[in-house]
Amino acid sequence: MSKVNIPQLVSILKDILPIGFNALHEPNLKGNELKYVTDCIESGWVSSVGSYVDLFEEKLAEFTGMKKAIVVVNGTAALHMCLKLVGVIENDEVLIPTLTFVATANAVTYCGAIPHFVDSEEESLGIDPIKLDAYLEEITIIRKNECFNKLTGRRIKALVPMHTFGHPVNIELLVKIAEKYHLELVEDAAESLGSYYKGIHTGNFGKIAALSFNGNKIVTTGGGGAILTNDLEIAKMAKHITTTAKIPHKWDFIHDCIGYNYRLPNINAAIGVAQLENIDYFLTSKRKLANQYIDRLSNVQGLSVYKEQEFSESNYWLNTILLDINNIYQRDEILTELNNQGIMSRPVWKSLHTLEMYKDCPRMSLEGAELLEKRIINIPSSVLLGEK
Ligand SMILES: *Cc1c(COP(=O)(O)O)cnc(C)c1O
């Protein structure tokens, strides 16, 4: 019932954080990044092929426990290719949470398909599986092993869960739903490198998954992304279509379909290799910080700090305050005060179904997401903050 005591919140955060301005999430480039980039420049291998590209792909597959990783130019491109590779085509619908970064919906649109927005739950901050099942039961019909939306007549081809701020969604239930309704499961794991569901790395649960290495993510390559899969055929196709679909030949230019130039330059992959060498340290440090927030802020009335579910291990990419429902009117005042105090804080994205270009897309009732949107505040989460 009680409202948030904002001066108390500020004073506890200041006590946890170093003196001065604290960014929401800044990269940590203190390992071999400079050495490997220098190596690219000195050797001349700065562009779209090179040994760091291959090495980064190997290390990513090893770290995530997946058979193959194909690195690409950014996470949005990775998602676009994932959807294409599972067969999403023009006029299909793709189920995605409304509470996600805009790239998830944009990737669907790049395929000529239509985002179909689904609701989120407080437990995981991701798709609400129970609600989704009930909704699909009502609005879909299965014909010849394909799922159709009875209201629009369009095929629903895929389901794209996203692991919000690195916290694993209730993926096991979503896998069952995907099977029940004949949907391809594509994981948007852009935020969840280093996050595990029942001991299995996120990205392993569908046919294919996407990672991002944007500057604000847990591991960065400046800009970059990756496609993850356990299917060797899909992996081969992924490499082919993201590298202009060129048939290997000593001197001739033969391309066997419309490919994409989505290659990650070697110079970016070099940064990625160095980053992965330190990922265990990143994860440990972020967990220390998250535990401090959880412990210390439990003394503040009127809010809670999001904590991973028992069966999951979060990378705690972005730490999250959840205001009690009665205190949502305080959100903007808290955001203003924290930012004024040099504690960089942000609300979650605007629900995608409220954006102009997506406002007419099909959707279920989205009360869960709408409420979460008013309750979430992200607070500083950089690796170095766990060191204090
Ligand atoms: C960052 C992000 C992406 C896109 O990645 P980019 O590398 O920025 O293109 C996609 N989905 C989610 C949920 C993200 O957070």
mmCIF file of C-alpha atoms and ligand atoms in Angstrom:
data_model
loop_
_atom_site.group_PDB
_atom_site.id
_atom_site.type_symbol
_atom_site.label_atom_id
_atom_site.label_comp_id
_atom_site.label_asym_id
_atom_site.label_seq_id
_atom_site.Cartn_x
_atom_site.Cartn_y
_atom_site.Cartn_z
ATOM 1 C CA MET A 1 0.000 0.000 0.000
ATOM 2 C CA SER A 2 2.771 2.447 0.890
ATOM 3 C CA LYS A 3 4.274 4.797 -1.641
ATOM 4 C CA VAL A 4 7.947 4.766 -2.605
ATOM 5 C CA ASN A 5 10.169 6.993 -0.466
ATOM 6 C CA ILE A 6 12.227 8.472 -3.303
ATOM 7 C CA PRO A 7 15.038 10.060 -1.199
ATOM 8 C CA GLN A 8 15.525 6.690 0.519
ATOM 9 C CA LEU A 9 15.688 4.914 -2.877
ATOM 10 C CA VAL A 10 18.276 7.417 -4.156
ATOM 11 C CA SER A 11 20.383 7.132 -1.044
ATOM 12 C CA ILE A 12 20.524 3.309 -1.175
ATOM 13 C CA LEU A 13 21.375 3.335 -4.892
ATOM 14 C CA LYS A 14 24.125 5.907 -4.281
ATOM 15 C CA ASP A 15 25.525 3.671 -1.602
ATOM 16 C CA ILE A 16 25.652 0.673 -3.959
ATOM 17 C CA LEU A 17 27.033 2.605 -6.951
ATOM 18 C CA PRO A 18 30.379 4.385 -7.437
ATOM 19 C CA ILE A 19 30.436 8.185 -7.030
ATOM 20 C CA GLY A 20 29.590 10.185 -10.164
ATOM 21 C CA PHE A 21 27.513 9.406 -13.254
ATOM 22 C CA ASN A 22 26.442 5.799 -13.725
ATOM 23 C CA ALA A 23 25.379 4.701 -17.223
ATOM 24 C CA LEU A 24 22.652 2.129 -17.749
ATOM 25 C CA HIS A 25 25.032 -0.317 -19.412
ATOM 26 C CA GLU A 26 28.464 0.461 -20.726
ATOM 27 C CA PRO A 27 30.791 -1.973 -22.489
ATOM 28 C CA ASN A 28 33.837 -3.451 -20.784
ATOM 29 C CA LEU A 29 36.734 -3.604 -23.276
ATOM 30 C CA LYS A 30 39.643 -4.213 -20.938
ATOM 31 C CA GLY A 31 40.723 -7.625 -22.233
ATOM 32 C CA ASN A 32 42.391 -8.540 -25.523
ATOM 33 C CA GLU A 33 40.087 -6.360 -27.652
ATOM 34 C CA LEU A 34 42.762 -3.840 -28.661
ATOM 35 C CA LYS A 35 45.340 -6.558 -29.292
ATOM 36 C CA TYR A 36 43.066 -8.541 -31.624
ATOM 37 C CA VAL A 37 41.830 -5.436 -33.476
ATOM 38 C CA THR A 38 45.452 -4.357 -33.958
ATOM 39 C CA ASP A 39 46.152 -7.804 -35.339
ATOM 40 C CA CYS A 40 43.365 -7.305 -37.942
ATOM 41 C CA ILE A 41 44.746 -3.949 -38.991
ATOM 42 C CA GLU A 42 48.361 -5.111 -39.159
ATOM 43 C CA SER A 43 47.442 -8.217 -41.144
ATOM 44 C CA GLY A 44 45.013 -6.383 -43.443
ATOM 45 C CA TRP A 45 42.154 -8.805 -42.577
ATOM 46 C CA VAL A 46 39.603 -6.171 -41.579
ATOM 47 C CA SER A 47 36.625 -7.084 -43.720
ATOM 48 C CA SER A 48 34.093 -9.820 -44.261
ATOM 49 C CA VAL A 49 36.298 -12.898 -44.077
ATOM 50 C CA GLY A 50 39.064 -13.748 -41.648
ATOM 51 C CA SER A 51 40.128 -16.049 -38.870
ATOM 52 C CA TYR A 52 38.350 -14.102 -36.108
ATOM 53 C CA VAL A 53 34.997 -14.649 -37.856
ATOM 54 C CA ASP A 54 35.542 -18.418 -37.765
ATOM 55 C CA LEU A 55 36.938 -18.368 -34.242
ATOM 56 C CA PHE A 56 34.095 -16.222 -32.904
ATOM 57 C CA GLU A 57 31.551 -18.616 -34.429
ATOM 58 C CA GLU A 58 33.280 -21.619 -32.842
ATOM 59 C CA LYS A 59 33.494 -19.963 -29.422
ATOM 60 C CA LEU A 60 29.846 -18.917 -29.528
ATOM 61 C CA ALA A 61 28.677 -22.421 -30.393
ATOM 62 C CA GLU A 62 30.825 -23.821 -27.607
ATOM 63 C CA PHE A 63 29.610 -21.304 -25.015
ATOM 64 C CA THR A 64 25.913 -21.712 -25.818
ATOM 65 C CA GLY A 65 26.145 -25.478 -26.227
ATOM 66 C CA MET A 66 24.728 -25.245 -29.726
ATOM 67 C CA LYS A 67 25.924 -27.008 -32.849
ATOM 68 C CA LYS A 68 26.420 -23.884 -34.979
ATOM 69 C CA ALA A 69 26.662 -20.121 -34.706
ATOM 70 C CA ILE A 70 26.672 -17.889 -37.782
ATOM 71 C CA VAL A 71 27.738 -14.318 -37.057
ATOM 72 C CA VAL A 72 26.050 -11.417 -38.835
ATOM 73 C CA VAL A 73 26.084 -7.650 -38.935
ATOM 74 C CA ASN A 74 23.549 -7.071 -36.133
ATOM 75 C CA GLY A 75 20.826 -8.721 -34.082
ATOM 76 C CA THR A 76 18.006 -7.392 -36.249
ATOM 77 C CA ALA A 77 19.566 -8.980 -39.345
ATOM 78 C CA ALA A 78 19.974 -12.235 -37.372
ATOM 79 C CA LEU A 79 16.266 -12.231 -36.499
ATOM 80 C CA HIS A 80 15.286 -11.405 -40.071
ATOM 81 C CA MET A 81 17.275 -14.402 -41.325
ATOM 82 C CA CYS A 82 15.949 -16.712 -38.574
ATOM 83 C CA LEU A 83 12.380 -15.975 -39.654
ATOM 84 C CA LYS A 84 13.215 -16.474 -43.315
ATOM 85 C CA LEU A 85 15.007 -19.741 -42.601
ATOM 86 C CA VAL A 86 12.010 -21.270 -40.807
ATOM 87 C CA GLY A 87 9.834 -20.351 -43.785
ATOM 88 C CA VAL A 88 8.083 -17.136 -42.803
ATOM 89 C CA ILE A 89 6.805 -15.544 -46.024
ATOM 90 C CA GLU A 90 4.678 -12.650 -47.179
ATOM 91 C CA ASN A 91 1.282 -12.367 -45.511
ATOM 92 C CA ASP A 92 2.077 -14.845 -42.713
ATOM 93 C CA GLU A 93 1.457 -13.790 -39.132
ATOM 94 C CA VAL A 94 4.172 -14.160 -36.498
ATOM 95 C CA LEU A 95 3.371 -14.169 -32.768
ATOM 96 C CA ILE A 96 5.642 -11.830 -30.802
ATOM 97 C CA PRO A 97 5.370 -10.128 -27.417
ATOM 98 C CA THR A 98 4.219 -6.516 -27.533
ATOM 99 C CA LEU A 99 6.731 -5.867 -24.756
ATOM 100 C CA THR A 100 9.984 -6.169 -26.712
ATOM 101 C CA PHE A 101 12.449 -3.980 -28.571
ATOM 102 C CA VAL A 102 11.074 -2.772 -31.919
ATOM 103 C CA ALA A 103 13.575 -4.926 -33.851
ATOM 104 C CA THR A 104 11.527 -8.070 -33.156
ATOM 105 C CA ALA A 105 8.539 -6.614 -35.020
ATOM 106 C CA ASN A 106 10.664 -4.986 -37.719
ATOM 107 C CA ALA A 107 12.286 -8.323 -38.589
ATOM 108 C CA VAL A 108 8.815 -9.805 -39.105
ATOM 109 C CA THR A 109 7.895 -6.881 -41.353
ATOM 110 C CA TYR A 110 11.103 -7.284 -43.414
ATOM 111 C CA CYS A 111 9.759 -10.737 -44.381
ATOM 112 C CA GLY A 112 6.533 -9.159 -45.615
ATOM 113 C CA ALA A 113 4.797 -10.815 -42.673
ATOM 114 C CA ILE A 114 2.583 -9.303 -39.979
ATOM 115 C CA PRO A 115 3.419 -9.112 -36.266
ATOM 116 C CA HIS A 116 0.648 -10.538 -34.082
ATOM 117 C CA PHE A 117 1.077 -9.194 -30.561
ATOM 118 C CA VAL A 118 0.764 -11.347 -27.455
ATOM 119 C CA ASP A 119 0.716 -10.573 -23.739
ATOM 120 C CA SER A 120 3.463 -10.772 -21.106
ATOM 121 C CA GLU A 121 3.473 -11.983 -17.497
ATOM 122 C CA GLU A 122 5.139 -10.688 -14.348
ATOM 123 C CA GLU A 123 6.873 -14.004 -13.476
ATOM 124 C CA SER A 124 9.249 -13.897 -16.459
ATOM 125 C CA LEU A 125 8.568 -10.452 -18.019
ATOM 126 C CA GLY A 126 8.099 -12.467 -21.230
ATOM 127 C CA ILE A 127 5.201 -14.126 -23.074
ATOM 128 C CA ASP A 128 2.410 -15.421 -20.810
ATOM 129 C CA PRO A 129 2.083 -19.069 -21.949
ATOM 130 C CA ILE A 130 -1.229 -19.889 -20.250
ATOM 131 C CA LYS A 131 -2.944 -16.862 -21.715
ATOM 132 C CA LEU A 132 -1.420 -17.512 -25.131
ATOM 133 C CA ASP A 133 -2.674 -21.107 -25.188
ATOM 134 C CA ALA A 134 -6.230 -20.071 -24.309
ATOM 135 C CA TYR A 135 -6.138 -17.350 -26.965
ATOM 136 C CA LEU A 136 -4.845 -19.622 -29.727
ATOM 137 C CA GLU A 137 -7.423 -22.248 -28.775
ATOM 138 C CA GLU A 138 -10.088 -19.658 -29.465
ATOM 139 C CA ILE A 139 -8.865 -17.919 -32.613
ATOM 140 C CA THR A 140 -6.991 -20.582 -34.593
ATOM 141 C CA ILE A 141 -7.842 -23.579 -36.705
ATOM 142 C CA ILE A 142 -5.370 -26.252 -37.829
ATOM 143 C CA ARG A 143 -5.535 -27.320 -41.473
ATOM 144 C CA LYS A 144 -3.041 -29.785 -42.985
ATOM 145 C CA ASN A 145 -0.624 -29.265 -40.104
ATOM 146 C CA GLU A 146 -0.691 -25.511 -40.490
ATOM 147 C CA CYS A 147 -2.173 -22.972 -38.135
ATOM 148 C CA PHE A 148 -4.607 -20.342 -39.399
ATOM 149 C CA ASN A 149 -6.035 -17.259 -37.745
ATOM 150 C CA LYS A 150 -9.829 -17.642 -38.079
ATOM 151 C CA LEU A 151 -10.296 -13.884 -37.782
ATOM 152 C CA THR A 152 -7.904 -12.811 -40.562
ATOM 153 C CA GLY A 153 -7.667 -16.003 -42.618
ATOM 154 C CA ARG A 154 -3.877 -15.722 -42.583
ATOM 155 C CA ARG A 155 -1.442 -18.478 -41.716
ATOM 156 C CA ILE A 156 0.315 -18.123 -38.347
ATOM 157 C CA LYS A 157 3.778 -19.462 -39.039
ATOM 158 C CA ALA A 158 5.990 -18.778 -36.043
ATOM 159 C CA LEU A 159 6.204 -17.870 -32.374
ATOM 160 C CA VAL A 160 9.053 -15.629 -31.184
ATOM 161 C CA PRO A 161 9.595 -15.567 -27.407
ATOM 162 C CA MET A 162 12.059 -12.997 -26.124
ATOM 163 C CA HIS A 163 14.067 -13.312 -22.890
ATOM 164 C CA THR A 164 13.452 -9.851 -21.456
ATOM 165 C CA PHE A 165 16.535 -8.142 -19.955
ATOM 166 C CA GLY A 166 18.214 -11.568 -19.950
ATOM 167 C CA HIS A 167 15.576 -13.259 -17.772
ATOM 168 C CA PRO A 168 14.553 -16.593 -19.325
ATOM 169 C CA VAL A 169 10.916 -16.811 -20.366
ATOM 170 C CA ASN A 170 8.846 -19.903 -19.432
ATOM 171 C CA ILE A 171 10.172 -21.554 -22.554
ATOM 172 C CA GLU A 172 9.169 -25.163 -21.825
ATOM 173 C CA LEU A 173 5.483 -24.272 -21.958
ATOM 174 C CA LEU A 174 6.019 -22.204 -25.083
ATOM 175 C CA VAL A 175 7.726 -25.163 -26.786
ATOM 176 C CA LYS A 176 4.596 -27.242 -26.044
ATOM 177 C CA ILE A 177 2.358 -24.507 -27.436
ATOM 178 C CA ALA A 178 4.468 -24.264 -30.589
ATOM 179 C CA GLU A 179 4.120 -28.036 -31.065
ATOM 180 C CA LYS A 180 0.384 -28.043 -30.354
ATOM 181 C CA TYR A 181 -0.335 -25.310 -32.915
ATOM 182 C CA HIS A 182 2.287 -26.315 -35.497
ATOM 183 C CA LEU A 183 4.297 -23.135 -35.105
ATOM 184 C CA GLU A 184 8.018 -22.700 -35.665
ATOM 185 C CA LEU A 185 9.712 -21.502 -32.471
ATOM 186 C CA VAL A 186 12.327 -18.784 -33.013
ATOM 187 C CA GLU A 187 14.008 -17.430 -29.889
ATOM 188 C CA ASP A 188 14.893 -13.770 -29.735
ATOM 189 C CA ALA A 189 17.858 -14.321 -27.418
ATOM 190 C CA ALA A 190 19.331 -10.882 -28.208
ATOM 191 C CA GLU A 191 19.467 -10.023 -24.504
ATOM 192 C CA SER A 192 20.148 -13.440 -23.027
ATOM 193 C CA LEU A 193 23.687 -14.563 -23.841
ATOM 194 C CA GLY A 194 24.757 -16.297 -20.610
ATOM 195 C CA SER A 195 21.179 -17.045 -19.459
ATOM 196 C CA TYR A 196 20.007 -20.586 -18.822
ATOM 197 C CA TYR A 197 16.639 -22.294 -18.459
ATOM 198 C CA LYS A 198 16.935 -25.453 -16.301
ATOM 199 C CA GLY A 199 20.649 -25.504 -17.053
ATOM 200 C CA ILE A 200 20.244 -25.225 -20.819
ATOM 201 C CA HIS A 201 21.424 -22.073 -22.562
ATOM 202 C CA THR A 202 18.665 -19.918 -24.080
ATOM 203 C CA GLY A 203 18.515 -20.332 -27.839
ATOM 204 C CA ASN A 204 18.465 -24.146 -27.678
ATOM 205 C CA PHE A 205 14.689 -24.537 -27.474
ATOM 206 C CA GLY A 206 13.495 -23.764 -30.988
ATOM 207 C CA LYS A 207 14.785 -24.485 -34.457
ATOM 208 C CA ILE A 208 16.831 -21.317 -34.477
ATOM 209 C CA ALA A 209 17.685 -18.250 -32.363
ATOM 210 C CA ALA A 210 19.144 -14.758 -32.675
ATOM 211 C CA LEU A 211 21.772 -12.970 -30.555
ATOM 212 C CA SER A 212 22.810 -9.306 -30.584
ATOM 213 C CA PHE A 213 26.218 -7.780 -29.848
ATOM 214 C CA ASN A 214 25.133 -4.159 -29.955
ATOM 215 C CA GLY A 215 27.121 -1.745 -27.785
ATOM 216 C CA ASN A 216 24.706 -1.977 -24.846
ATOM 217 C CA LYS A 217 24.460 -5.788 -24.720
ATOM 218 C CA ILE A 218 26.317 -8.068 -22.301
ATOM 219 C CA VAL A 219 28.902 -8.872 -24.981
ATOM 220 C CA THR A 220 29.552 -6.329 -27.721
ATOM 221 C CA THR A 221 31.356 -6.273 -31.046
ATOM 222 C CA GLY A 222 30.528 -2.613 -31.664
ATOM 223 C CA GLY A 223 27.608 -3.847 -33.720
ATOM 224 C CA GLY A 224 26.905 -7.461 -34.497
ATOM 225 C CA GLY A 225 24.659 -10.445 -34.095
ATOM 226 C CA ALA A 226 24.510 -14.197 -34.511
ATOM 227 C CA ILE A 227 22.190 -16.945 -35.649
ATOM 228 C CA LEU A 228 22.258 -20.058 -33.446
ATOM 229 C CA THR A 229 20.960 -23.465 -34.460
ATOM 230 C CA ASN A 230 21.324 -27.179 -33.751
ATOM 231 C CA ASP A 231 20.249 -28.043 -37.300
ATOM 232 C CA LEU A 232 23.251 -28.430 -39.614
ATOM 233 C CA GLU A 233 21.207 -27.987 -42.796
ATOM 234 C CA ILE A 234 19.748 -24.719 -41.531
ATOM 235 C CA ALA A 235 23.209 -23.601 -40.428
ATOM 236 C CA LYS A 236 24.589 -24.182 -43.901
ATOM 237 C CA MET A 237 21.737 -22.245 -45.475
ATOM 238 C CA ALA A 238 22.154 -19.458 -42.890
ATOM 239 C CA LYS A 239 25.811 -18.996 -43.793
ATOM 240 C CA HIS A 240 24.977 -19.085 -47.492
ATOM 241 C CA ILE A 241 22.176 -16.504 -47.564
ATOM 242 C CA THR A 242 23.909 -14.100 -45.166
ATOM 243 C CA THR A 243 27.030 -14.035 -47.352
ATOM 244 C CA THR A 244 25.398 -13.066 -50.694
ATOM 245 C CA ALA A 245 24.508 -16.682 -51.650
ATOM 246 C CA LYS A 246 27.715 -17.109 -53.634
ATOM 247 C CA ILE A 247 28.646 -20.564 -54.896
ATOM 248 C CA PRO A 248 32.293 -21.203 -53.987
ATOM 249 C CA HIS A 249 34.431 -20.904 -57.116
ATOM 250 C CA LYS A 250 38.052 -19.958 -57.753
ATOM 251 C CA TRP A 251 37.177 -16.924 -59.890
ATOM 252 C CA ASP A 252 33.569 -16.821 -61.054
ATOM 253 C CA PHE A 253 30.570 -14.966 -59.578
ATOM 254 C CA ILE A 254 27.634 -17.328 -59.352
ATOM 255 C CA HIS A 255 24.872 -16.599 -56.848
ATOM 256 C CA ASP A 256 22.079 -19.163 -56.666
ATOM 257 C CA CYS A 257 19.408 -17.073 -54.910
ATOM 258 C CA ILE A 258 18.838 -13.559 -53.593
ATOM 259 C CA GLY A 259 21.235 -13.443 -50.683
ATOM 260 C CA TYR A 260 22.059 -10.736 -48.178
ATOM 261 C CA ASN A 261 25.262 -8.952 -47.326
ATOM 262 C CA TYR A 262 24.802 -9.452 -43.604
ATOM 263 C CA ARG A 263 28.417 -10.498 -42.908
ATOM 264 C CA LEU A 264 30.114 -9.474 -39.688
ATOM 265 C CA PRO A 265 33.509 -7.877 -40.470
ATOM 266 C CA ASN A 266 36.575 -9.651 -39.085
ATOM 267 C CA ILE A 267 37.501 -6.532 -37.109
ATOM 268 C CA ASN A 268 34.209 -6.762 -35.182
ATOM 269 C CA ALA A 269 34.566 -10.511 -34.721
ATOM 270 C CA ALA A 270 38.018 -9.848 -33.211
ATOM 271 C CA ILE A 271 36.378 -7.744 -30.492
ATOM 272 C CA GLY A 272 33.841 -10.531 -29.957
ATOM 273 C CA VAL A 273 36.527 -13.172 -29.428
ATOM 274 C CA ALA A 274 38.166 -10.991 -26.770
ATOM 275 C CA GLN A 275 34.787 -10.315 -25.115
ATOM 276 C CA LEU A 276 33.940 -14.013 -24.879
ATOM 277 C CA GLU A 277 37.249 -14.654 -23.096
ATOM 278 C CA ASN A 278 35.828 -12.538 -20.252
ATOM 279 C CA ILE A 279 32.200 -13.563 -20.253
ATOM 280 C CA ASP A 280 32.438 -15.612 -17.043
ATOM 281 C CA TYR A 281 33.784 -12.556 -15.252
ATOM 282 C CA PHE A 282 31.029 -10.371 -16.777
ATOM 283 C CA LEU A 283 28.358 -12.785 -15.551
ATOM 284 C CA THR A 284 29.799 -13.108 -12.038
ATOM 285 C CA SER A 285 30.141 -9.370 -11.648
ATOM 286 C CA LYS A 286 26.607 -8.698 -12.884
ATOM 287 C CA ARG A 287 25.190 -11.330 -10.540
ATOM 288 C CA LYS A 288 26.961 -9.653 -7.589
ATOM 289 C CA LEU A 289 25.409 -6.323 -8.518
ATOM 290 C CA ALA A 290 21.940 -7.855 -8.986
ATOM 291 C CA ASN A 291 22.138 -9.536 -5.578
ATOM 292 C CA GLN A 292 23.085 -6.227 -3.977
ATOM 293 C CA TYR A 293 20.114 -4.496 -5.567
ATOM 294 C CA ILE A 294 17.791 -7.331 -4.506
ATOM 295 C CA ASP A 295 19.089 -7.323 -0.902
ATOM 296 C CA ARG A 296 19.380 -3.620 -0.279
ATOM 297 C CA LEU A 297 16.247 -2.466 -2.061
ATOM 298 C CA SER A 298 14.114 -4.963 -0.155
ATOM 299 C CA ASN A 299 14.122 -2.244 2.536
ATOM 300 C CA VAL A 300 12.302 0.182 0.250
ATOM 301 C CA GLN A 301 8.510 -0.002 0.482
ATOM 302 C CA GLY A 302 6.302 0.062 -2.572
ATOM 303 C CA LEU A 303 8.584 -1.670 -5.067
ATOM 304 C CA SER A 304 10.512 -4.888 -5.688
ATOM 305 C CA VAL A 305 13.585 -5.841 -7.706
ATOM 306 C CA TYR A 306 13.070 -8.531 -10.355
ATOM 307 C CA LYS A 307 14.696 -11.807 -9.321
ATOM 308 C CA GLU A 308 15.284 -14.823 -11.589
ATOM 309 C CA GLN A 309 12.806 -17.717 -11.241
ATOM 310 C CA GLU A 310 14.125 -20.810 -9.367
ATOM 311 C CA PHE A 311 14.525 -22.866 -12.519
ATOM 312 C CA SER A 312 16.419 -20.217 -14.431
ATOM 313 C CA GLU A 313 19.776 -18.502 -14.327
ATOM 314 C CA SER A 314 19.643 -14.949 -15.638
ATOM 315 C CA ASN A 315 22.591 -12.999 -17.018
ATOM 316 C CA TYR A 316 21.030 -9.959 -15.276
ATOM 317 C CA TRP A 317 21.736 -7.879 -18.346
ATOM 318 C CA LEU A 318 19.525 -5.035 -17.113
ATOM 319 C CA ASN A 319 18.420 -4.840 -13.497
ATOM 320 C CA THR A 320 14.756 -4.078 -13.110
ATOM 321 C CA ILE A 321 12.718 -2.333 -10.464
ATOM 322 C CA LEU A 322 9.022 -3.242 -10.452
ATOM 323 C CA LEU A 323 6.812 -0.615 -8.848
ATOM 324 C CA ASP A 324 3.844 -1.921 -6.888
ATOM 325 C CA ILE A 325 0.654 -1.458 -8.878
ATOM 326 C CA ASN A 326 -0.534 1.298 -6.530
ATOM 327 C CA ASN A 327 2.603 3.316 -7.192
ATOM 328 C CA ILE A 328 2.672 3.474 -10.975
ATOM 329 C CA TYR A 329 1.792 7.162 -10.737
ATOM 330 C CA GLN A 330 5.286 7.680 -9.211
ATOM 331 C CA ARG A 331 7.191 6.209 -12.171
ATOM 332 C CA ASP A 332 8.014 9.412 -14.009
ATOM 333 C CA GLU A 333 8.910 11.258 -10.824
ATOM 334 C CA ILE A 334 11.321 8.438 -9.894
ATOM 335 C CA LEU A 335 12.830 8.377 -13.411
ATOM 336 C CA THR A 336 13.332 12.141 -13.319
ATOM 337 C CA GLU A 337 14.923 12.110 -9.887
ATOM 338 C CA LEU A 338 17.271 9.163 -10.571
ATOM 339 C CA ASN A 339 18.447 10.668 -13.872
ATOM 340 C CA ASN A 340 18.957 14.063 -12.191
ATOM 341 C CA GLN A 341 21.114 12.337 -9.590
ATOM 342 C CA GLY A 342 23.384 10.764 -12.238
ATOM 343 C CA ILE A 343 21.776 7.331 -11.831
ATOM 344 C CA MET A 344 20.826 6.594 -15.417
ATOM 345 C CA SER A 345 17.412 4.928 -15.469
ATOM 346 C CA ARG A 346 14.941 4.098 -18.192
ATOM 347 C CA PRO A 347 11.398 2.845 -18.563
ATOM 348 C CA VAL A 348 10.806 -0.260 -20.671
ATOM 349 C CA TRP A 349 10.029 0.173 -24.405
ATOM 350 C CA LYS A 350 6.617 1.486 -25.387
ATOM 351 C CA SER A 351 4.413 -1.528 -26.147
ATOM 352 C CA LEU A 352 4.775 -2.116 -29.873
ATOM 353 C CA HIS A 353 1.037 -2.222 -30.548
ATOM 354 C CA THR A 354 0.902 1.455 -29.542
ATOM 355 C CA LEU A 355 3.429 2.542 -32.209
ATOM 356 C CA GLU A 356 1.935 4.174 -35.288
ATOM 357 C CA MET A 357 3.133 1.558 -37.784
ATOM 358 C CA TYR A 358 1.988 -1.401 -35.698
ATOM 359 C CA LYS A 359 -1.243 -0.104 -34.206
ATOM 360 C CA ASP A 360 -3.515 -2.003 -36.611
ATOM 361 C CA CYS A 361 -1.794 -5.375 -36.269
ATOM 362 C CA PRO A 362 -3.711 -8.343 -34.845
ATOM 363 C CA ARG A 363 -3.386 -8.805 -31.100
ATOM 364 C CA MET A 364 -4.849 -10.450 -28.038
ATOM 365 C CA SER A 365 -5.810 -8.491 -24.932
ATOM 366 C CA LEU A 366 -2.568 -7.042 -23.619
ATOM 367 C CA GLU A 367 -3.381 -5.983 -20.050
ATOM 368 C CA GLY A 368 -0.385 -7.798 -18.574
ATOM 369 C CA ALA A 369 2.092 -5.984 -20.799
ATOM 370 C CA GLU A 370 0.329 -2.649 -20.438
ATOM 371 C CA LEU A 371 0.590 -2.871 -16.684
ATOM 372 C CA LEU A 372 4.234 -4.032 -16.725
ATOM 373 C CA GLU A 373 5.074 -1.111 -18.993
ATOM 374 C CA LYS A 374 3.934 1.283 -16.274
ATOM 375 C CA ARG A 375 5.793 -0.568 -13.499
ATOM 376 C CA ILE A 376 9.273 -1.216 -14.933
ATOM 377 C CA ILE A 377 12.331 0.946 -14.274
ATOM 378 C CA ASN A 378 15.765 -0.241 -15.418
ATOM 379 C CA ILE A 379 18.711 0.858 -13.281
ATOM 380 C CA PRO A 380 22.500 0.938 -13.915
ATOM 381 C CA SER A 381 23.801 -2.547 -14.732
ATOM 382 C CA SER A 382 27.318 -2.292 -16.184
ATOM 383 C CA VAL A 383 29.833 -5.034 -15.402
ATOM 384 C CA LEU A 384 32.178 -2.693 -13.553
ATOM 385 C CA LEU A 385 29.475 -1.785 -11.000
ATOM 386 C CA GLY A 386 29.634 -5.284 -9.531
ATOM 387 C CA GLU A 387 33.221 -4.624 -8.528
ATOM 388 C CA LYS A 388 32.417 -2.045 -5.888
HETATM 389 C C1 LIG B 1 19.092 -5.534 -29.151
HETATM 390 C C2 LIG B 1 17.895 -6.289 -29.529
HETATM 391 C C3 LIG B 1 17.636 -6.689 -30.856
HETATM 392 C C4 LIG B 1 18.371 -6.189 -32.051
HETATM 393 O O1 LIG B 1 19.703 -6.220 -32.021
HETATM 394 P P1 LIG B 1 20.592 -5.147 -32.836
HETATM 395 O O2 LIG B 1 21.937 -5.761 -32.769
HETATM 396 O O3 LIG B 1 20.498 -3.846 -32.092
HETATM 397 O O4 LIG B 1 20.063 -5.068 -34.214
HETATM 398 C C5 LIG B 1 16.538 -7.507 -31.103
HETATM 399 N N1 LIG B 1 15.720 -7.882 -30.124
HETATM 400 C C6 LIG B 1 15.907 -7.491 -28.843
HETATM 401 C C7 LIG B 1 14.956 -7.972 -27.816
HETATM 402 C C8 LIG B 1 16.984 -6.676 -28.515
HETATM 403 O O5 LIG B 1 17.145 -6.284 -27.238
#
